[in-house]
Each structure stands twice: as C-alpha cells, then as structure tokens.
Amino acid sequence: MACLSRLLVLLLACFQLHPPAVSADSPVVAKPALGVLRAAAPDASNRFVGSSAPGQLFFPDESVDVRLVLAREGAEDMVIEMQEITLRDLDHRLDGMEGYTDGGGHAPVIELAGAPIRHQFRADLGSEAETALELRDLPLPARFGTYALVLDRGGKRQLLATVARVPRPRPYGTIENTPILGEGAMLDEPDRYAQRGQQYARMGVRGWRTEVSWSEREDGSYDWSRYDAIFQAAEDSGIKIMVTLGTHPTWAQPFRGPTPAAGWRPTTGGYSGTGDWLTTPDLYERYGRWITAFCERYWKDGRGALWGLENYNEPWEGGGISGWARDALEYRKLQKLIADSARKVSPDIKLLAASSIMNTEDKFYSDGSNEFDQYVDVFTDHYVVPALSYGPMVARAHGKASVETETWLASNEPLVAQAASQFLATGQGFIAPWDPRLIFDKLPGTQDAYFVPTPIVSPSAAFNYFVTGKRFERFAFLTHLPWALQFGKDDDAEGVVVLLGQLMTVGGGLDARQRPWLQVDTSPGGTITLDNADGLLRFFDLNGNPAYVGQASVTLPLSPLPVYVKSDRGPAAVADRLRAGPIEGKRPVEILPQDFSTLVTAPQAALNVALHNALNRPITGTLTVTPAEGIVLVSPQATVELGAGETRTVAFEISSAQSSASNAYPFSFRFASPDGSAEYAEVMNAAIAPRLTPIIDGALDDWASVPGVTILGGVPQAEITALMQRPWLDLRDRLPSNSYAEFKLAWDEGFLYVAARVRASAPQPPSPPMAGRDENQYFHSATSDQRSPYREFLASHPSQSFASVPYVYRDSPEIPTVPDLPFIPFRRDRLQIGLDVTDDWHDLASDSDRVPYGFHAVPDTDYEYALYMTRGGGSELWRLLAPGVPRIHDFPRVPRGPRTTGPVPGARNAVKLDGDVYTYEMAIPRDELANLSLAPGARFGLTVRAGNQRGGNVDYGPGKAVS
C-alpha cells in the first residue's frame, strides 16, 4: 500500500543538510519531543555519522563506538548523555500531527525511562572548521531499549542520534518460524544493501518481502544487476526473500506503457489504480522462461535467498493500486504459469497468493472446486485485522499456510507485541507489522534514509527473540482473563506466554467494539498478583529485559503493555500460576441482555440476561434490572453465582407491560459484588417474526401489526434511548438522511418475509439488474476506441485499438460510472440481511479450542441476501451466500460452479422509493432456506444492513450485546 505520512518521534524525519529542516509541525523532531529531552534539534554542524554496529543496533555484550563530526566553535569539554526513551504513553499524543501507521493515528510523544548516563570527554578540535572523531566504548547500558544521544557542549544541549540495545537473535531462526517479516522497501540504495541485511538480521528478522519486476530487455537479455545485489545481501545475512512478482517491461505492454483501465484520465498516467502494467498474453510463455531463470539464479538448490513467489501485489479487480487491472481468468493463467515455471527448478519454492483471502477465494475457488490447490502453497493477507480475519481458517481447510505480509500499523512499542501475537493467534504464520519508516530514519549529515533506530526496533527484536521457533498454541484461558497467549508446547522450557493485560484494537482506528468481551476488556485498570516465592516464573518487559526479579509476589498491571512470562517447566506451569493469581480492580462481568423472544404483553414474557464472569475465580453478586417505563418485573433483582469464566442466563419475568408503539424498551442493568460492579444499558426490542402472509407490493400496509426494530447510525449514544422510542414519522422529521432504518420479519409455511423502510442519503439512480448482465461490457473492446478518454489516448498510438486488450477493465463493477452497467450488489443502495441458523461453520473447521469465541471473525453466516431497486422500477433479490455457495464478490468473468450466487429462484420482492425513503419487501422461499426451521419457536441469528452507495450504512447488531 502507498503510505504517505511519516512517523514520529523524536528524530525520525527527513532533514535538509544545509540548513536542517525542522518545521514547527514536524512530527519527529517535534517541539514536544525535544522539550522532553531539553535539547535542540539535530543539525549538520555537530552531527552523528555512524557507529560500530549496523543500524546502530548493539547486542548486549558489544562495545559502543560512535563517530562524530564537531564544529570548531564551542567548548572542547563535552558530555554525551545517554537517555533511554520510550513510546508507551498511549494517552499522550502529538496533537494535530498525523503519525505514520499507514492507517492513520497519532504518534505518541516520547517519554524518558530511568536516569541518564553522562559520559564526559574532551575533543581537541584543532584549527579546521570541523573535526571528525571517534568515541570508543561509550558506557551505554546493557539494558535493551532505545537511547537518545544528547550532546551537552558547555550547557548547550543538542540531540545527536539514537542507538539501541537488542537481544542477540536465535541461531535457529528461519523465515517460516520467525514471527516478524521485514519489508523490502528498506532496500533502497544498492551501496547499502549489505548494511540493510545486517540491520534486519540484528532485529532477528529472517525474511523480507521484495517486489520484483520482469527484468528482461527487448533483445532477450536479462538484467540481474539489482537483484544480484539484493539477494546476495540477504544470503549473507541469513535471510530469505518472499518475492512479489509485479510489473512487466514497457516493451512487453500492449501500448508500450500502462494500458488505460477503469477510471483512467490523462492526469493519472496509468497509475493510482487506473492502469494495467502487464504484458500481452502472447508473451506469457516468454515471461515464464524468465521466471524459471530467476528461480535458477536465486534458489541455488535451496541454498540461495529465494523462498517463494507471490503473484502480484493487491490485484484488486477493477483496478489495483499496483497496476493490476485484469480479470480473474488472466490471474489464474499467471498463477499456473508461475507455478509451472518455478517447479521446473524446485517443488520446494513456495507459491503464494493473493494479498487477501477475498482475492484468493474470488480468483481460485469461486467455482467450488479445489483445482488451484496444486498451484498455491501459502495464502497471503494484507491488513486483515483479527476482528475481520478468517483467511487462516480457509487456508487450513485447503491444507495451506497463511501469512500477513503487509500490516504497517505498529506505531508504538506495545503495538508490536499486541499486533504480532494477535495476528499469529488468528493463524497467520508471520506478520509484517511495520513499514521501515516506522523503525528507522535519517539524520542531517547523511543521506541514509534508515540510519537511526526508533523505539519500535527493540520490542520487535524482543518479540522475535522470544517467539522464534515457537508456534502459537492457544490462549491459556478461553473464557476468562488474563489474555495469555501461549507459544510453544505445554512443557517446553523455551516456550513463552505473552501476557496482554488489555487487548489493543489492532488496525487503523477500528472500533473497539470489535474486541471480544467488550465491556470488560475496554474497562481500563486492574491488576493480577502472582505468587512467585519459589522463583518458578521469570518475567521480561516488552524490550526483553528481566523484570520483577527476586520478588516473591509479583503484581502486574492489566494494561496494554505486554509482559513475557517463562518457566523452566514450560507454559503450562505459567498458566497454572496465572489461573491462581487474584485479579483486582477490573470490571468483573459482561452484562448481555437478549432481545425479547415474545411480545412484552404475552403470557410468561421474560427478559433473559446473560452474565459472563471474566475473572479467573468464582464470584457472587446481585444483578438489578431497571425496566423501561410501562414494564413491571416480578422481581428486578437476582443473586447470581458464577464460576471462573462462566456464563449464566437469568430470566426476569414480566408481571405487567404496556406495549411500545416503536417497539423500543430502554433497560439499564447493574451488577454489584465484593469483586466489583458493572453497569450496562441498551434499548431492547421484541425481535419476533409472527405468522403472516403479506402481499409483496412495497406498500407495507399489511405489516401494520408486526413490531418493527428501528436501527440508528451516526447518532450519539446519549440520544439513542430517547430517539428509539419515537415513531417512524417523528424520526423522519428529526434525523438526517441515511441515519436510520426500520425492519420487520414474518413467516408462513412457504416463505420468510422481510420488510424495511430506510431513509437514504441522496438515493442513487437504479442500476440494471445483475441477472443476465453482459460481463464483457466491463472490459475493453473496439467500442473503447470511440469513447473518451480512451479515444484521446489512441491519438498518440495510431493504428492500435483497445480491441487488443479485452481482458483489461474499462469500467469498474464497483463504481457506477456508466449508466447501462449493473454494479455488484454490495455497492448499491440496498437492504442486506444475514442469517445464522446452524451451529457449524460449513467448510471451515472451528478453532474455538485455541482462541476465545469472537476473538477473530467467525464465519457463522449461513445465508446472506441483498435486495435493491433496478432500473424501470423493478427489484432484484440476490443470493450472496448460502451453504455450498463459495464466498465471492460477483465480479465479472469469475468461474462459477453449479452452486453459486445469483437471483433467488421463486422469491418475490419489491422496492419502492418515495422521496428519500426506500421501502423494501421480500419473500424468500422455504426451498432456498433449507436449514431454517419455519415453525413456531424457531430461533436464529440475524444481522441487517441498510446499505447506502454513498456511504453511511446503518447496521443492526453492532450496538447489541447479543446480535
């Protein structure tokens, strides 16, 4: 991904040499950071030019020799101050300054750790304007971490550089058993390739990803010069390279330059996702011969640095940011070509694809067959954070590995271990948690863009040190705190437990609601106290330093700061102590009310409330319910006993109730116990589907007696309780467009019925139906020659035609730019529903014995449909998912099997638009919903999205404790 902003911290920015560029808003040599250090910014007069370690990364037993250049002006008696710095204060950010995380966010301000060490020295500066000198054996602490070097020259303090202490890497590390993968973007200058390899090697990194272009000249000769240097640097450093095969030479491209694709304009120059950068298919065979030659040169019978080949970076259909703009059929051809060409050299060269599990399933498995199992060994993901991750489960189902090769988000120290351990827990084999710009930067006086370390380096090296060679086994506890991730077998003396007192939401601002045990985990504070009188446990901080040494009783904060815990008896012994350690000061329970399964006025109506004890010990407390106005409970209180991690449901019977016209009942809850208290509030609904046979006409007149559920989006939480009790027309007058919807369900022996009203923001013009679409219309043909802007492009390419590139997208199926083209259902104004009617995960095996339920995406949706208006006042009900239907995007030219997405046979549906209000109505036949019991008392999971093509979807489920 293209990443435009820079991190961070202290000296991590680009400087001009003469004079240094230190702008007032620099996020690096920022005034807050320099203020913490009480130092001026680096400049070119007194400057750091190098040290005795690559990347200024020192192992604990190495002497620290640094080289300086000092100006003649000033005192000759000086001090170098060595001050440990950190990036852990997650609440103290650089206001208004974007931190470089590739997904947004703000950089923390540095903090000082411990007292500085001051080293005095005298420099004989002579008569020259500046003098180069070497200071040998600086008394840098052996403690792992990052240190600012501040020059104190006669009371004038100036930041010089940073250096770091890191653990010596494990000698048995390989690309496949080391958790953190490097990024080849750091291989920027050929004369520094060897240094770059050593920088990575000192961090314990044993593999990096490099994007490679087809390096053949038109005359057939190969240019290996750049790749020889890169692969030699990796080989010398004991590092393997995951290669992403990318663009092709211009002489091989149809127009001897990028082919204009969907969204192309003269100003885009074929990039930004608007151009195709690949060869004509008639040269594929020649490309394959180059791949074979490439593998022969760098595989070296397994002794070289080549590890595997990935087919293109982020090949999104309709236009990928790396220059992919072709259909799935061409991608499949290239995957086969890469596989066959590489296997002529060795079957052990790994074959990878396709930058996300969505791409992989869409392109390889859309027909329901396993044909492509023979052409791919490793599935790759980019930025698929744990809450959305299901790729590793798909990989396991196909007997493959899965890895995360681009996840540049670790912009502070705790996020390194948080991200790496969480991603590995989802099943990824390794993760690339940062862009090189997060871990190194440049200084004045050098052109080296990756010269000095940031505080992100040490925790990265520490995580590699502890976890290399140790597979993720399980969360030690699946139903209660603390979050203890086990790496290594139970009795492995080198195994480690990564203790995360509180999970951090991993990934560019994703909602904290995507964490498991939301109410408990997002509650700050708390401690766990462990008996360690026998010295069984050993503790290490996030940089790998021993902690709590010699303490008979160890109290750990339940904070986002990771702690590594080891025992000579293995992780199982660690888990036993954690299980027995009392947790104090933490919210003890989740309060999980369930919507009513009957009308509130029905006989024996009750509100069911589940309580989940997240503590590691039994608790007893009182749950008090404050009901909505008009509802009286038989008893508003219940005493509840819960074992460690136990969830128990309490029924509160209703003695009398008045029905709400809006079907909205605000309840509040409080749990009180000697172990702590907890509160929660939610607007409850009667989530019921009565027996009814409505006429499907989009009028909804015959739905009047059915209680509906109103969902709000973009509304402050404080207002929801009051607003949800207002009837539809009142809401329509008070709320902006695209902020709310109302839906209802009903059933009879033949159909499940769904109706909804949605207020939309600027409703889009309806598109033609998907059924029967001409899939070739999305791609170039001779008609492109007469269509702007492609016509103008051909003016400089006489005697050529877009008919020669019928595999390149002309129009995106996701972005409606041409009125006559249908675009895919999940990009339209629509009503989208998902049903969970069975306990299984269909084609994917559960890993609920390894991770807490809900830690990552759970593929529990059995059926999913989208209903939308089509041109001419019609509508279409599209099956997106059903048992046996592959997960696909409905892009054109995707190979399909007998069971696939499409219009629902036998369905009845209607969509009407009145001003800015859509009315949706559908009848899904029993034959379609084979696994749903259409009978009184049947229960099923439901989620609803009122989707808006212009953004601002409204969802049912995220605001509920139980969806």
mmCIF file of N, CA, C and O in Angstrom, residues 254-256 782 785-786 790-805:
data_model
loop_
_atom_site.group_PDB
_atom_site.id
_atom_site.type_symbol
_atom_site.label_atom_id
_atom_site.label_comp_id
_atom_site.label_asym_id
_atom_site.label_seq_id
_atom_site.Cartn_x
_atom_site.Cartn_y
_atom_site.Cartn_z
ATOM 1 N N PRO A 254 1.006 -3.834 -24.064
ATOM 2 C CA PRO A 254 0.316 -3.658 -25.355
ATOM 3 C C PRO A 254 0.550 -2.297 -26.004
ATOM 4 O O PRO A 254 0.665 -2.199 -27.227
ATOM 5 N N PHE A 255 0.604 -1.241 -25.209
ATOM 6 C CA PHE A 255 0.799 0.104 -25.743
ATOM 7 C C PHE A 255 2.184 0.655 -25.397
ATOM 8 O O PHE A 255 2.392 1.857 -25.394
ATOM 9 N N ARG A 256 3.103 -0.271 -25.089
ATOM 10 C CA ARG A 256 4.468 0.101 -24.674
ATOM 11 C C ARG A 256 4.418 1.114 -23.525
ATOM 12 O O ARG A 256 5.175 2.075 -23.460
ATOM 13 N N ALA A 782 -13.450 -2.862 -29.117
ATOM 14 C CA ALA A 782 -13.279 -1.835 -30.147
ATOM 15 C C ALA A 782 -14.114 -0.595 -29.857
ATOM 16 O O ALA A 782 -13.768 0.512 -30.301
ATOM 17 N N ASP A 785 -12.464 2.559 -28.496
ATOM 18 C CA ASP A 785 -11.700 3.451 -29.366
ATOM 19 C C ASP A 785 -12.422 4.770 -29.612
ATOM 20 O O ASP A 785 -11.779 5.790 -29.891
ATOM 21 N N GLN A 786 -13.732 4.758 -29.482
ATOM 22 C CA GLN A 786 -14.516 5.956 -29.751
ATOM 23 C C GLN A 786 -15.061 6.612 -28.493
ATOM 24 O O GLN A 786 -15.867 7.525 -28.574
ATOM 25 N N TYR A 790 -10.470 7.301 -23.697
ATOM 26 C CA TYR A 790 -9.633 6.329 -24.397
ATOM 27 C C TYR A 790 -9.381 6.758 -25.838
ATOM 28 O O TYR A 790 -8.311 6.490 -26.401
ATOM 29 N N ARG A 791 -10.364 7.429 -26.435
ATOM 30 C CA ARG A 791 -10.183 7.930 -27.796
ATOM 31 C C ARG A 791 -8.988 8.881 -27.870
ATOM 32 O O ARG A 791 -8.165 8.807 -28.781
ATOM 33 N N GLU A 792 -8.889 9.769 -26.870
ATOM 34 C CA GLU A 792 -7.786 10.717 -26.854
ATOM 35 C C GLU A 792 -6.444 10.001 -26.661
ATOM 36 O O GLU A 792 -5.423 10.410 -27.227
ATOM 37 N N PHE A 793 -6.445 8.945 -25.879
ATOM 38 C CA PHE A 793 -5.210 8.185 -25.673
ATOM 39 C C PHE A 793 -4.712 7.603 -26.996
ATOM 40 O O PHE A 793 -3.504 7.624 -27.281
ATOM 41 N N LEU A 794 -5.627 7.090 -27.824
ATOM 42 C CA LEU A 794 -5.224 6.459 -29.073
ATOM 43 C C LEU A 794 -4.658 7.446 -30.076
ATOM 44 O O LEU A 794 -3.994 7.040 -31.046
ATOM 45 N N ALA A 795 -4.902 8.735 -29.844
ATOM 46 C CA ALA A 795 -4.347 9.729 -30.765
ATOM 47 C C ALA A 795 -2.831 9.656 -30.818
ATOM 48 O O ALA A 795 -2.218 9.961 -31.854
ATOM 49 N N SER A 796 -2.208 9.238 -29.721
ATOM 50 C CA SER A 796 -0.755 9.090 -29.698
ATOM 51 C C SER A 796 -0.326 7.641 -29.910
ATOM 52 O O SER A 796 0.857 7.309 -29.744
ATOM 53 N N HIS A 797 -1.281 6.793 -30.248
ATOM 54 C CA HIS A 797 -0.977 5.386 -30.543
ATOM 55 C C HIS A 797 -1.713 4.993 -31.819
ATOM 56 O O HIS A 797 -2.651 4.177 -31.806
ATOM 57 N N PRO A 798 -1.320 5.578 -32.948
ATOM 58 C CA PRO A 798 -2.033 5.309 -34.204
ATOM 59 C C PRO A 798 -1.942 3.836 -34.591
ATOM 60 O O PRO A 798 -1.003 3.122 -34.211
ATOM 61 N N SER A 799 -2.943 3.393 -35.295
ATOM 62 C CA SER A 799 -3.031 2.015 -35.801
ATOM 63 C C SER A 799 -3.198 0.993 -34.689
ATOM 64 O O SER A 799 -2.992 -0.203 -34.906
ATOM 65 N N GLN A 800 -3.547 1.438 -33.477
ATOM 66 C CA GLN A 800 -3.813 0.494 -32.393
ATOM 67 C C GLN A 800 -5.261 0.612 -31.946
ATOM 68 O O GLN A 800 -5.940 1.621 -32.206
ATOM 69 N N SER A 801 -5.730 -0.429 -31.257
ATOM 70 C CA SER A 801 -7.124 -0.476 -30.825
ATOM 71 C C SER A 801 -7.216 -1.152 -29.465
ATOM 72 O O SER A 801 -6.425 -2.059 -29.140
ATOM 73 N N PHE A 802 -8.185 -0.699 -28.694
ATOM 74 C CA PHE A 802 -8.433 -1.352 -27.400
ATOM 75 C C PHE A 802 -9.050 -2.734 -27.573
ATOM 76 O O PHE A 802 -9.197 -3.475 -26.607
ATOM 77 N N ALA A 803 -9.405 -3.084 -28.800
ATOM 78 C CA ALA A 803 -9.870 -4.449 -29.043
ATOM 79 C C ALA A 803 -8.785 -5.464 -28.745
ATOM 80 O O ALA A 803 -9.074 -6.649 -28.534
ATOM 81 N N SER A 804 -7.526 -5.013 -28.699
ATOM 82 C CA SER A 804 -6.413 -5.934 -28.436
ATOM 83 C C SER A 804 -6.259 -6.265 -26.961
ATOM 84 O O SER A 804 -5.451 -7.126 -26.606
ATOM 85 N N VAL A 805 -7.006 -5.574 -26.082
ATOM 86 C CA VAL A 805 -6.862 -5.811 -24.635
ATOM 87 C C VAL A 805 -8.239 -6.108 -24.015
ATOM 88 O O VAL A 805 -8.671 -5.442 -23.076
#
